[in-house]
């Protein structure tokens, strides 16, 4: 004689539905670890995709990121670092390479004599523009994979809120921020 749950389990198995074992509620430390690992993996995945998209136009993901940060308006290296969440030294190294390759230029900063502003050149704008079709295509595929724009927007909003929460806690505890 079959157990009461056998029919249900067999139906689920036939339909390819995975059954999850009952798990205890996640604790805050476990959630933090799970989230951090997922974000690290996602960061690596985005970096790999960015490298593949940028490579055909002779850019790296880092150069594309820095150029992208200044497309709207020229920014100082420190401003770019804050927006990107990385060190000024990393941005400075990439900015100097972009300038040396003629993809960006330093401009005077009316607010600060020594901290020049980085701005893309026409060649830099053209390089970023050449990446746009691949970027647009991948974005469309990712949107479809996530179930549409509303779902994609919800994911983006959740990641933004997570970033803001971490930033608020860093401020609250007086931790040194990576600038």
mmCIF file with all atom_site columns, N, CA and C in Angstrom, residues 1-2 5 80 97 106 118 124 135-136 144 146 150 153 160 166:
data_model
loop_
_atom_site.group_PDB
_atom_site.id
_atom_site.type_symbol
_atom_site.label_atom_id
_atom_site.label_alt_id
_atom_site.label_comp_id
_atom_site.label_asym_id
_atom_site.label_entity_id
_atom_site.label_seq_id
_atom_site.pdbx_PDB_ins_code
_atom_site.Cartn_x
_atom_site.Cartn_y
_atom_site.Cartn_z
_atom_site.occupancy
_atom_site.B_iso_or_equiv
_atom_site.pdbx_formal_charge
_atom_site.auth_seq_id
_atom_site.auth_comp_id
_atom_site.auth_asym_id
_atom_site.auth_atom_id
_atom_site.pdbx_PDB_model_num
ATOM 1  N N  . UNK A 1 1   ? 0.846  -1.170 0.000   1.00 0.00 ? 1   UNK A N  1
ATOM 2  C CA . UNK A 1 1   ? 0.000  0.000  0.000   1.00 0.00 ? 1   UNK A CA 1
ATOM 3  C C  . UNK A 1 1   ? 0.893  1.234  0.000   1.00 0.00 ? 1   UNK A C  1
ATOM 4  N N  . UNK A 1 2   ? 0.521  2.252  -0.776  1.00 0.00 ? 2   UNK A N  1
ATOM 5  C CA . UNK A 1 2   ? 1.314  3.477  -0.904  1.00 0.00 ? 2   UNK A CA 1
ATOM 6  C C  . UNK A 1 2   ? 1.074  4.394  0.287   1.00 0.00 ? 2   UNK A C  1
ATOM 7  N N  . UNK A 1 5   ? 1.731  10.371 0.921   1.00 0.00 ? 5   UNK A N  1
ATOM 8  C CA . UNK A 1 5   ? 2.439  11.365 0.112   1.00 0.00 ? 5   UNK A CA 1
ATOM 9  C C  . UNK A 1 5   ? 3.048  10.805 -1.151  1.00 0.00 ? 5   UNK A C  1
ATOM 10 N N  . UNK A 1 80  ? 34.406 59.389 -9.370  1.00 0.00 ? 80  UNK A N  1
ATOM 11 C CA . UNK A 1 80  ? 34.214 58.133 -10.100 1.00 0.00 ? 80  UNK A CA 1
ATOM 12 C C  . UNK A 1 80  ? 34.370 56.956 -9.139  1.00 0.00 ? 80  UNK A C  1
ATOM 13 N N  . UNK A 1 97  ? 45.396 55.412 -18.251 1.00 0.00 ? 97  UNK A N  1
ATOM 14 C CA . UNK A 1 97  ? 45.488 54.584 -19.459 1.00 0.00 ? 97  UNK A CA 1
ATOM 15 C C  . UNK A 1 97  ? 44.528 55.086 -20.542 1.00 0.00 ? 97  UNK A C  1
ATOM 16 N N  . UNK A 1 106 ? 41.864 64.861 -19.427 1.00 0.00 ? 106 UNK A N  1
ATOM 17 C CA . UNK A 1 106 ? 41.702 65.575 -18.171 1.00 0.00 ? 106 UNK A CA 1
ATOM 18 C C  . UNK A 1 106 ? 41.378 67.027 -18.490 1.00 0.00 ? 106 UNK A C  1
ATOM 19 N N  . UNK A 1 118 ? 37.804 64.084 -15.403 1.00 0.00 ? 118 UNK A N  1
ATOM 20 C CA . UNK A 1 118 ? 37.993 63.163 -16.528 1.00 0.00 ? 118 UNK A CA 1
ATOM 21 C C  . UNK A 1 118 ? 36.773 63.254 -17.423 1.00 0.00 ? 118 UNK A C  1
ATOM 22 N N  . UNK A 1 124 ? 36.531 58.019 -27.375 1.00 0.00 ? 124 UNK A N  1
ATOM 23 C CA . UNK A 1 124 ? 36.029 57.265 -26.230 1.00 0.00 ? 124 UNK A CA 1
ATOM 24 C C  . UNK A 1 124 ? 34.530 57.062 -26.309 1.00 0.00 ? 124 UNK A C  1
ATOM 25 N N  . UNK A 1 135 ? 25.362 45.262 -25.622 1.00 0.00 ? 135 UNK A N  1
ATOM 26 C CA . UNK A 1 135 ? 24.822 45.546 -24.291 1.00 0.00 ? 135 UNK A CA 1
ATOM 27 C C  . UNK A 1 135 ? 23.303 45.487 -24.331 1.00 0.00 ? 135 UNK A C  1
ATOM 28 N N  . UNK A 1 136 ? 22.726 46.121 -25.330 1.00 0.00 ? 136 UNK A N  1
ATOM 29 C CA . UNK A 1 136 ? 21.264 46.133 -25.479 1.00 0.00 ? 136 UNK A CA 1
ATOM 30 C C  . UNK A 1 136 ? 20.735 44.712 -25.678 1.00 0.00 ? 136 UNK A C  1
ATOM 31 N N  . UNK A 1 144 ? 14.245 39.044 -20.383 1.00 0.00 ? 144 UNK A N  1
ATOM 32 C CA . UNK A 1 144 ? 13.357 37.931 -20.726 1.00 0.00 ? 144 UNK A CA 1
ATOM 33 C C  . UNK A 1 144 ? 13.561 36.755 -19.765 1.00 0.00 ? 144 UNK A C  1
ATOM 34 N N  . UNK A 1 146 ? 14.497 36.844 -16.743 1.00 0.00 ? 146 UNK A N  1
ATOM 35 C CA . UNK A 1 146 ? 13.971 37.194 -15.418 1.00 0.00 ? 146 UNK A CA 1
ATOM 36 C C  . UNK A 1 146 ? 12.450 37.284 -15.380 1.00 0.00 ? 146 UNK A C  1
ATOM 37 N N  . UNK A 1 150 ? 9.240  44.268 -15.236 1.00 0.00 ? 150 UNK A N  1
ATOM 38 C CA . UNK A 1 150 ? 8.832  44.481 -13.845 1.00 0.00 ? 150 UNK A CA 1
ATOM 39 C C  . UNK A 1 150 ? 9.704  43.651 -12.900 1.00 0.00 ? 150 UNK A C  1
ATOM 40 N N  . UNK A 1 153 ? 13.219 45.141 -12.852 1.00 0.00 ? 153 UNK A N  1
ATOM 41 C CA . UNK A 1 153 ? 13.214 46.363 -12.032 1.00 0.00 ? 153 UNK A CA 1
ATOM 42 C C  . UNK A 1 153 ? 13.201 46.019 -10.545 1.00 0.00 ? 153 UNK A C  1
ATOM 43 N N  . UNK A 1 160 ? 19.848 47.798 -5.160  1.00 0.00 ? 160 UNK A N  1
ATOM 44 C CA . UNK A 1 160 ? 20.094 49.181 -4.763  1.00 0.00 ? 160 UNK A CA 1
ATOM 45 C C  . UNK A 1 160 ? 19.829 49.357 -3.270  1.00 0.00 ? 160 UNK A C  1
ATOM 46 N N  . UNK A 1 166 ? 23.947 48.690 3.350   1.00 0.00 ? 166 UNK A N  1
ATOM 47 C CA . UNK A 1 166 ? 25.343 48.459 3.736   1.00 0.00 ? 166 UNK A CA 1
ATOM 48 C C  . UNK A 1 166 ? 26.043 49.796 3.924   1.00 0.00 ? 166 UNK A C  1
#
